PDB file of C-alpha atoms in Angstrom:
ATOM      1  CA  MET Z 151      79.660  48.775  36.176  1.00  0.00           C
ATOM      2  CA  MET Z 152      79.617  48.137  39.899  1.00  0.00           C
ATOM      3  CA  LYS Z 153      83.314  48.755  40.251  1.00  0.00           C
ATOM      4  CA  ILE Z 154      83.021  52.187  38.685  1.00  0.00           C
ATOM      5  CA  LYS Z 155      80.264  53.159  41.127  1.00  0.00           C
ATOM      6  CA  LYS Z 156      82.301  51.900  44.076  1.00  0.00           C
ATOM      7  CA  THR Z 157      85.377  53.800  42.901  1.00  0.00           C
ATOM      8  CA  ALA Z 158      83.392  56.967  42.286  1.00  0.00           C
ATOM      9  CA  SER Z 159      81.740  56.682  45.666  1.00  0.00           C
ATOM     10  CA  SER Z 160      85.105  55.906  47.268  1.00  0.00           C
ATOM     11  CA  ASP Z 161      86.658  58.954  45.578  1.00  0.00           C
ATOM     12  CA  ALA Z 162      83.770  61.078  46.775  1.00  0.00           C
ATOM     13  CA  GLN Z 163      84.277  59.826  50.340  1.00  0.00           C
ATOM     14  CA  LYS Z 164      88.020  60.498  50.169  1.00  0.00           C
ATOM     15  CA  SER Z 165      87.331  63.972  48.831  1.00  0.00           C
ATOM     16  CA  LYS Z 166      84.789  64.547  51.598  1.00  0.00           C
ATOM     17  CA  VAL Z 167      87.270  63.351  54.257  1.00  0.00           C
ATOM     18  CA  LYS Z 168      90.009  65.610  52.835  1.00  0.00           C
ATOM     19  CA  SER Z 169      87.590  68.514  52.801  1.00  0.00           C
ATOM     20  CA  GLU Z 170      86.585  67.836  56.423  1.00  0.00           C
ATOM     21  CA  ASP Z 171      90.244  67.527  57.443  1.00  0.00           C
ATOM     22  CA  LYS Z 172      90.993  70.853  55.796  1.00  0.00           C
ATOM     23  CA  ILE Z 173      88.051  72.458  57.599  1.00  0.00           C
ATOM     24  CA  HIS Z 174      89.272  71.038  60.938  1.00  0.00           C
ATOM     25  CA  GLU Z 175      92.765  72.394  60.244  1.00  0.00           C
ATOM     26  CA  GLU Z 176      91.328  75.830  59.459  1.00  0.00           C
ATOM     27  CA  ILE Z 177      89.249  75.703  62.639  1.00  0.00           C
ATOM     28  CA  GLU Z 178      92.363  74.883  64.699  1.00  0.00           C
ATOM     29  CA  VAL Z 179      94.281  77.736  63.047  1.00  0.00           C
ATOM     30  CA  MET Z 180      91.416  80.121  63.785  1.00  0.00           C
ATOM     31  CA  LYS Z 181      91.207  78.897  67.398  1.00  0.00           C
ATOM     32  CA  GLY Z 182      94.919  79.653  67.763  1.00  0.00           C
ATOM     33  CA  MET Z 183      94.448  83.107  66.255  1.00  0.00           C
ATOM     34  CA  LEU Z 184      91.515  83.750  68.579  1.00  0.00           C
ATOM     35  CA  ALA Z 185      93.523  82.654  71.632  1.00  0.00           C
ATOM     36  CA  ARG Z 186      96.417  84.970  70.658  1.00  0.00           C
ATOM     37  CA  THR Z 187      94.024  87.839  70.006  1.00  0.00           C
ATOM     38  CA  LEU Z 188      92.370  87.351  73.399  1.00  0.00           C
ATOM     39  CA  ALA Z 189      95.789  87.225  75.089  1.00  0.00           C
ATOM     40  CA  ASP Z 190      96.811  90.428  73.269  1.00  0.00           C
ATOM     41  CA  TYR Z 191      93.581  92.071  74.398  1.00  0.00           C
ATOM     42  CA  ASP Z 192      94.149  91.017  78.017  1.00  0.00           C
ATOM     43  CA  ASN Z 193      97.724  92.363  77.883  1.00  0.00           C
ATOM     44  CA  LEU Z 194      96.520  95.649  76.390  1.00  0.00           C
ATOM     45  CA  LYS Z 195      93.829  95.936  79.052  1.00  0.00           C
ATOM     46  CA  ARG Z 196      96.384  95.288  81.834  1.00  0.00           C
ATOM     47  CA  ARG Z 197      98.914  97.774  80.388  1.00  0.00           C
ATOM     48  CA  THR Z 198      96.224 100.417  79.974  1.00  0.00           C
ATOM     49  CA  GLU Z 199      95.165  99.976  83.603  1.00  0.00           C
ATOM     50  CA  GLU Z 200      98.797 100.180  84.768  1.00  0.00           C
ATOM     51  CA  GLU Z 201      99.322 103.374  82.737  1.00  0.00           C
ATOM     52  CA  LYS Z 202      96.133 104.863  84.169  1.00  0.00           C
ATOM     53  CA  ILE Z 203      97.368 104.166  87.707  1.00  0.00           C
ATOM     54  CA  SER Z 204     100.781 105.571  86.824  1.00  0.00           C
ATOM     55  CA  TRP Z 205      99.323 108.796  85.404  1.00  0.00           C
ATOM     56  CA  THR Z 206      97.030 109.206  88.403  1.00  0.00           C
ATOM     57  CA  LYS Z 207      99.980 108.704  90.725  1.00  0.00           C
ATOM     58  CA  PHE Z 208     102.073 111.165  88.704  1.00  0.00           C
ATOM     59  CA  SER Z 209      99.382 113.856  88.820  1.00  0.00           C
ATOM     60  CA  SER Z 210      98.934 113.263  92.565  1.00  0.00           C
ATOM     61  CA  LEU Z 211     102.696 113.564  93.025  1.00  0.00           C
ATOM     62  CA  SER Z 212     102.713 117.001  91.401  1.00  0.00           C
ATOM     63  CA  ILE Z 213     100.012 118.321  93.728  1.00  0.00           C
ATOM     64  CA  ILE Z 214     101.454 116.605  96.809  1.00  0.00           C
ATOM     65  CA  SER Z 215     104.901 118.066  96.138  1.00  0.00           C
ATOM     66  CA  ARG Z 216     103.358 121.537  96.139  1.00  0.00           C
ATOM     67  CA  LEU Z 217     101.366 120.901  99.328  1.00  0.00           C
ATOM     68  CA  LEU Z 218     104.185 119.427 101.442  1.00  0.00           C
ATOM     69  CA  PRO Z 219     105.885 122.807 102.118  1.00  0.00           C
ATOM     70  CA  ILE Z 220     102.529 124.188 103.272  1.00  0.00           C
ATOM     71  CA  LEU Z 221     102.146 121.262 105.679  1.00  0.00           C
ATOM     72  CA  ASP Z 222     105.688 121.933 106.943  1.00  0.00           C
ATOM     73  CA  MET Z 223     104.805 125.575 107.651  1.00  0.00           C
ATOM     74  CA  LEU Z 224     101.643 124.551 109.494  1.00  0.00           C
ATOM     75  CA  GLU Z 225     103.629 122.084 111.621  1.00  0.00           C
ATOM     76  CA  LYS Z 226     106.270 124.728 112.450  1.00  0.00           C
ATOM     77  CA  GLY Z 227     103.497 127.121 113.419  1.00  0.00           C
ATOM     78  CA  GLN Z 228     101.890 124.447 115.588  1.00  0.00           C
ATOM     79  CA  GLU Z 229     105.185 123.908 117.458  1.00  0.00           C
ATOM     80  CA  HIS Z 230     105.012 127.535 118.628  1.00  0.00           C
ATOM     81  CA  LEU Z 231     101.281 128.241 118.850  1.00  0.00           C
ATOM     82  CA  LYS Z 232      99.816 124.945 120.118  1.00  0.00           C
ATOM     83  CA  ASP Z 233      96.521 125.822 118.424  1.00  0.00           C
ATOM     84  CA  SER Z 234      93.803 123.137 118.258  1.00  0.00           C
ATOM     85  CA  GLY Z 235      92.440 124.481 114.954  1.00  0.00           C
ATOM     86  CA  LEU Z 236      95.888 124.284 113.417  1.00  0.00           C
ATOM     87  CA  ALA Z 237      96.290 120.744 114.767  1.00  0.00           C
ATOM     88  CA  ILE Z 238      93.039 119.727 113.049  1.00  0.00           C
ATOM     89  CA  ALA Z 239      94.206 121.263 109.744  1.00  0.00           C
ATOM     90  CA  ILE Z 240      97.495 119.337 109.990  1.00  0.00           C
ATOM     91  CA  LEU Z 241      95.638 116.083 110.674  1.00  0.00           C
ATOM     92  CA  GLU Z 242      93.366 116.684 107.675  1.00  0.00           C
ATOM     93  CA  PHE Z 243      96.373 117.314 105.411  1.00  0.00           C
ATOM     94  CA  LYS Z 244      97.948 114.061 106.578  1.00  0.00           C
ATOM     95  CA  LYS Z 245      94.657 112.202 106.178  1.00  0.00           C
ATOM     96  CA  VAL Z 246      94.438 113.313 102.526  1.00  0.00           C
ATOM     97  CA  PHE Z 247      98.021 112.218 101.880  1.00  0.00           C
ATOM     98  CA  ILE Z 248      97.337 108.809 103.409  1.00  0.00           C
ATOM     99  CA  GLU Z 249      94.180 108.451 101.306  1.00  0.00           C
ATOM    100  CA  GLU Z 250      96.349 109.170  98.239  1.00  0.00           C
ATOM    101  CA  GLY Z 251      98.517 106.154  99.107  1.00  0.00           C
ATOM    102  CA  LEU Z 252     101.302 107.915 100.995  1.00  0.00           C
ATOM    103  CA  GLU Z 253     102.868 107.151 104.327  1.00  0.00           C
ATOM    104  CA  GLU Z 254     104.926 109.467 106.484  1.00  0.00           C
ATOM    105  CA  VAL Z 255     108.653 108.843 106.899  1.00  0.00           C
ATOM    106  CA  ASN Z 256     109.314 109.977 110.462  1.00  0.00           C
ATOM    107  CA  PRO Z 257     112.466 108.247 111.723  1.00  0.00           C
ATOM    108  CA  LYS Z 258     112.996 107.716 115.427  1.00  0.00           C
ATOM    109  CA  ILE Z 259     115.778 109.608 117.166  1.00  0.00           C
ATOM    110  CA  GLY Z 260     118.533 107.122 117.956  1.00  0.00           C
ATOM    111  CA  SER Z 261     117.696 104.868 115.012  1.00  0.00           C
ATOM    112  CA  GLU Z 262     120.203 104.142 112.273  1.00  0.00           C
ATOM    113  CA  PHE Z 263     120.307 106.391 109.206  1.00  0.00           C
ATOM    114  CA  ASP Z 264     118.583 104.908 106.110  1.00  0.00           C
ATOM    115  CA  GLU Z 265     119.745 106.447 102.844  1.00  0.00           C
ATOM    116  CA  ASN Z 266     116.686 105.103 101.003  1.00  0.00           C
ATOM    117  CA  THR Z 267     114.219 107.319 102.870  1.00  0.00           C
ATOM    118  CA  GLN Z 268     116.388 109.921 104.608  1.00  0.00           C
ATOM    119  CA  GLU Z 269     118.720 112.755 103.671  1.00  0.00           C
ATOM    120  CA  VAL Z 270     121.483 114.059 105.937  1.00  0.00           C
ATOM    121  CA  VAL Z 271     121.388 117.835 106.411  1.00  0.00           C
ATOM    122  CA  GLU Z 272     123.967 118.017 109.196  1.00  0.00           C
ATOM    123  CA  VAL Z 273     126.531 115.798 110.903  1.00  0.00           C
ATOM    124  CA  VAL Z 274     126.985 116.293 114.658  1.00  0.00           C
ATOM    125  CA  ASP Z 275     129.334 114.799 117.249  1.00  0.00           C
ATOM    126  CA  GLY Z 276     128.070 111.635 118.875  1.00  0.00           C
ATOM    127  CA  LYS Z 277     128.996 108.375 120.542  1.00  0.00           C
ATOM    128  CA  VAL Z 278     127.930 106.165 117.596  1.00  0.00           C
ATOM    129  CA  ASP Z 279     128.234 106.730 113.833  1.00  0.00           C
ATOM    130  CA  ASN Z 280     125.171 107.175 111.611  1.00  0.00           C
ATOM    131  CA  MET Z 281     122.548 107.497 114.341  1.00  0.00           C
ATOM    132  CA  ILE Z 282     119.760 110.027 113.911  1.00  0.00           C
ATOM    133  CA  SER Z 283     120.056 112.822 116.447  1.00  0.00           C
ATOM    134  CA  GLU Z 284     117.250 115.035 115.111  1.00  0.00           C
ATOM    135  CA  VAL Z 285     114.518 114.946 112.474  1.00  0.00           C
ATOM    136  CA  VAL Z 286     114.473 118.346 110.774  1.00  0.00           C
ATOM    137  CA  VAL Z 287     111.666 117.599 108.285  1.00  0.00           C
ATOM    138  CA  THR Z 288     109.596 114.427 107.961  1.00  0.00           C
ATOM    139  CA  GLY Z 289     109.525 112.680 104.617  1.00  0.00           C
ATOM    140  CA  TRP Z 290     106.782 111.032 102.609  1.00  0.00           C
ATOM    141  CA  LYS Z 291     106.701 107.985 100.361  1.00  0.00           C
ATOM    142  CA  PHE Z 292     104.158 105.961  98.449  1.00  0.00           C
ATOM    143  CA  LYS Z 293     103.213 102.629  99.993  1.00  0.00           C
ATOM    144  CA  ASP Z 294     105.007 100.864  97.130  1.00  0.00           C
ATOM    145  CA  GLY Z 295     108.255 102.403  98.389  1.00  0.00           C
ATOM    146  CA  ASN Z 296     108.748 105.278  95.936  1.00  0.00           C
ATOM    147  CA  VAL Z 297     109.940 108.277  97.938  1.00  0.00           C
ATOM    148  CA  VAL Z 298     108.167 111.598  97.365  1.00  0.00           C
ATOM    149  CA  ARG Z 299     110.391 113.481  99.791  1.00  0.00           C
ATOM    150  CA  HIS Z 300     113.244 112.151 101.918  1.00  0.00           C
ATOM    151  CA  ALA Z 301     113.126 112.891 105.640  1.00  0.00           C
ATOM    152  CA  LYS Z 302     115.797 115.486 106.442  1.00  0.00           C
ATOM    153  CA  VAL Z 303     117.825 114.410 109.461  1.00  0.00           C
ATOM    154  CA  LYS Z 304     120.904 115.212 111.510  1.00  0.00           C
ATOM    155  CA  VAL Z 305     123.185 112.231 112.113  1.00  0.00           C
ATOM    156  CA  THR Z 306     125.983 111.558 114.563  1.00  0.00           C
ATOM    157  CA  LYS Z 307     129.625 110.871 113.864  1.00  0.00           C
ATOM    158  CA  VAL Z 308     132.268 109.793 116.352  1.00  0.00           C
ATOM    159  CA  ASN Z 309     135.195 112.232 116.443  1.00  0.00           C
ATOM    160  CA  ASN Z 310     138.374 110.806 117.906  1.00  0.00           C
TER     161      ASN Z 310
END
């Protein structure tokens, strides 16, 4: 009779161990699922934030593109009038653009032409090829490098 009890108790222990092993396996599977779900959530959160920034930048770009010609007119007027009120308005425009993450592209006369941020509007005679002889209109770009408007420049070309 003792052997039967030992076998029954041994079978019960084996069954209990198998049951515990199965539970541990299920726990590990669920931990893996939880880790993947958390990673998916983090990726979704990051993508959503990136899209939000992108849409904000896009909407800013639309408004900025419409305001740049107005700034150009104010600057042309300032060249002729030399008005302090107009100068303040120009500075405020530029301040807003900078706060929106833009920086001015204002190449130096005598510097080499850069096709990434500049556009040639005229080629003039010069002593060296591809040097900027005049900045017709300044450009603007986002700090990440995306150009909103290329600076319009005149460049030199050697004529032999």
